[in-house]
Amino acid sequence: MRRPTAGCEVPELLSRVARKREIYAGDPYYRDTWDDLAALPGGRPAAVEGLHAVAPLVLRPDAIAARGGAGLLAAVRAAGFVPVAWSGFRFDRHTTREVWRYQLNIATRERIDVMDLIMPAGESLYVLLRDTRRAGIPATTRLSAMKGPSRPEDREAHHLRRIAGPGQASVLTYVHVSDEPADIVRELGIFFDGPERTRLLGALDARQDVTEQVLAALAETESRSEASDLCWRSALDRLDGLLTGRPDAAEASALLRRVRSGGSRDWRSLLALADRLGVAWGHWDRVAVAAELSSRHLEAEPVIPDVGRSAWRPAGAPPAPADRGPASLPA
């Protein structure tokens, strides 16, 4: 194994995955936040302990569009997670690729393009949660196990992704949760600049409850976002209505019929034809169709796989009832 970059380390207390520890030691985003930890009261040792007690919940733009945020916050609070800090931010194509840099090697080109339609489409909320139940595993690992699978048909009523919105397509996952404390460190470096990272890290041992502030921010964010049920069939119905009666829409209407009947999955051409015709087809309708029709994953293993609860169980401990292994890949 190569030696980590001098001056930066990834302790086993932050990750149980040797490959992740090796990679993150040289990752510039991880290193940014690792340096920030040294300036906190108690230094890095206290910060590493504090990172075990918190978990960030990222409400993605699709959760905002589905109006699922309030239900998500109620669900995590009922499970013993209390919001202690929050920040609004916006994904762009670079942020999207960096967050999932070590998993997107298994995503098809189409799937990445659909993520580019989803993630920058609106604002996201980063909510830092304190775990009041401390179940003997990191808060990130406990919260990540709650989010549920990416495949909609595998989501159950208690999963956060089911609570957030209707299960339409595997790329519409509504929430992002860090797998392990090391991922908190790296993702803070991706999402935020130094002053904002310092502010959020200052809440590691906070005891305040900022639920009302988060709900107010959520309501304001939703007011700036188009609401959507993200149902692809309804989206096609709306496009059909926009095309009906237009003599210049014969090509688009024919492709729409083929898509509806299962004879085509050419979402790129359908979106391009809608653009060429200048129809007022909503962005989230376009996303819903692209999400349903796009190809998914390549036959490959991610550079760094998801980490389940089993990685953090003490040796010899029986599996916990909720321990079902890694919940999902990002999309």
PDB file of C-alpha atoms in Angstrom, residues 75 79 82 93 111-112 134 144 155 179-180 194 201 203-204 225 232 235 270 272 323 326:
ATOM      1  CA  ALA A  75     -38.763  11.123   9.988  1.00  0.00           C
ATOM      2  CA  ALA A  79     -35.405   8.402  14.698  1.00  0.00           C
ATOM      3  CA  VAL A  82     -31.745  16.577  15.680  1.00  0.00           C
ATOM      4  CA  ARG A  93     -21.641  19.437 -13.037  1.00  0.00           C
ATOM      5  CA  ARG A 111     -26.919   8.133 -16.364  1.00  0.00           C
ATOM      6  CA  ILE A 112     -24.348  10.861 -15.759  1.00  0.00           C
ATOM      7  CA  ARG A 134     -25.539   6.856  19.695  1.00  0.00           C
ATOM      8  CA  SER A 144     -27.311   5.943   5.687  1.00  0.00           C
ATOM      9  CA  ARG A 155     -37.877   0.875  -1.058  1.00  0.00           C
ATOM     10  CA  ASP A 179     -21.495   6.635   4.459  1.00  0.00           C
ATOM     11  CA  GLU A 180     -18.832   7.208   7.134  1.00  0.00           C
ATOM     12  CA  GLY A 194     -13.282  27.636   4.276  1.00  0.00           C
ATOM     13  CA  LEU A 201     -17.681  22.186  11.933  1.00  0.00           C
ATOM     14  CA  ALA A 203     -21.598  22.671  15.386  1.00  0.00           C
ATOM     15  CA  LEU A 204     -20.051  19.212  15.890  1.00  0.00           C
ATOM     16  CA  SER A 225     -38.698  25.625  -7.241  1.00  0.00           C
ATOM     17  CA  TRP A 232     -42.766  10.073 -16.451  1.00  0.00           C
ATOM     18  CA  ALA A 235     -44.922  14.081 -18.132  1.00  0.00           C
ATOM     19  CA  LEU A 270     -37.528  13.573 -27.589  1.00  0.00           C
ATOM     20  CA  ALA A 272     -34.292  17.845 -28.486  1.00  0.00           C
ATOM     21  CA  ASP A 323     -28.347  -4.245   8.705  1.00  0.00           C
ATOM     22  CA  PRO A 326     -24.795  -1.116   1.471  1.00  0.00           C
TER      23      PRO A 326
END
